[in-house]
Amino acid sequence: MKKLDLHGIRHSEVDRLVENFVLLEKPPLTILCGNSDRMMKLVKDVLDRHSIDWNMWNHNTYKIL
C-alpha cells in the first residue's frame, strides 16, 4: 500500500501533493495527516473535489481503497 506522509509539510503544499498522489497512484492508498485539523480538512477537500471515496482510520489517516 502506497503512503503519503504529510508530517512536516506546509499547508500551502498539501493541495498539490495530495492531488498528484491520488491521481497518479493506484489504490489502495494511505494519507497520514498528523494531528492538524486544518491539514485533515485540506486533504478532505482534495479528495472530495475529485469524488474519491475515502475512509478515516484513527483520527488522522485517510484510506482510499
Short mmCIF file of C-alpha atoms in Angstrom, two decimals:
data_model
loop_
_atom_site.label_atom_id
_atom_site.label_comp_id
_atom_site.label_asym_id
_atom_site.label_seq_id
_atom_site.Cartn_x
_atom_site.Cartn_y
_atom_site.Cartn_z
CA MET A 1 0.00 0.00 0.00
CA LYS A 2 1.42 3.39 -1.02
CA LYS A 3 1.65 6.09 1.67
CA LEU A 4 1.82 9.85 1.65
CA ASP A 5 3.06 11.18 4.98
CA LEU A 6 2.24 14.87 5.43
CA HIS A 7 4.12 15.31 8.72
CA GLY A 8 6.34 18.37 8.35
CA ILE A 9 4.69 19.51 5.09
CA ARG A 10 3.50 23.11 4.83
CA HIS A 11 -0.25 23.62 4.45
CA SER A 12 0.38 25.55 1.23
CA GLU A 13 1.91 22.42 -0.35
CA VAL A 14 -0.82 19.95 0.65
CA ASP A 15 -3.25 20.52 -2.23
CA ARG A 16 -0.66 19.81 -4.94
CA LEU A 17 0.94 16.86 -3.13
CA VAL A 18 -2.35 15.11 -2.33
CA GLU A 19 -3.80 15.73 -5.77
CA ASN A 20 -0.72 14.31 -7.52
CA PHE A 21 -0.64 11.34 -5.16
CA VAL A 22 -4.26 10.31 -5.58
CA LEU A 23 -4.36 10.92 -9.34
CA LEU A 24 -1.04 9.30 -10.23
CA GLU A 25 -1.03 6.28 -7.89
CA LYS A 26 -3.37 3.31 -7.86
CA PRO A 27 -5.33 2.36 -4.73
CA PRO A 28 -5.07 1.21 -2.07
CA LEU A 29 -3.53 4.43 -0.73
CA THR A 30 -2.88 5.87 2.72
CA ILE A 31 -2.54 9.55 3.61
CA LEU A 32 -1.15 10.37 7.07
CA CYS A 33 -2.14 13.86 8.24
CA GLY A 34 -0.83 14.21 11.76
CA ASN A 35 -2.97 15.95 14.38
CA SER A 36 -3.69 19.17 12.50
CA ASP A 37 -7.41 19.73 11.90
CA ARG A 38 -6.53 22.14 9.11
CA MET A 39 -4.34 19.52 7.40
CA MET A 40 -7.14 16.96 7.59
CA LYS A 41 -9.60 19.46 6.06
CA LEU A 42 -7.18 20.30 3.23
CA VAL A 43 -6.80 16.60 2.38
CA LYS A 44 -10.57 16.01 2.58
CA ASP A 45 -11.18 18.98 0.25
CA VAL A 46 -8.89 17.49 -2.43
CA LEU A 47 -10.45 14.04 -2.15
CA ASP A 48 -13.98 15.44 -2.32
CA ARG A 49 -13.11 17.72 -5.25
CA HIS A 50 -12.11 14.64 -7.25
CA SER A 51 -15.00 12.49 -5.95
CA ILE A 52 -12.61 10.00 -4.42
CA ASP A 53 -14.15 7.61 -1.88
CA TRP A 54 -12.20 7.52 1.35
CA ASN A 55 -12.38 6.16 4.88
CA MET A 56 -10.96 7.74 8.02
CA TRP A 57 -8.84 5.42 10.16
CA ASN A 58 -7.80 6.55 13.59
CA HIS A 59 -8.03 10.31 13.90
CA ASN A 60 -5.51 11.28 11.25
CA THR A 61 -5.31 8.69 8.49
CA TYR A 62 -7.25 8.64 5.23
CA LYS A 63 -7.56 5.31 3.41
CA ILE A 64 -8.50 5.11 -0.25
CA LEU A 65 -9.43 1.55 -1.14
#
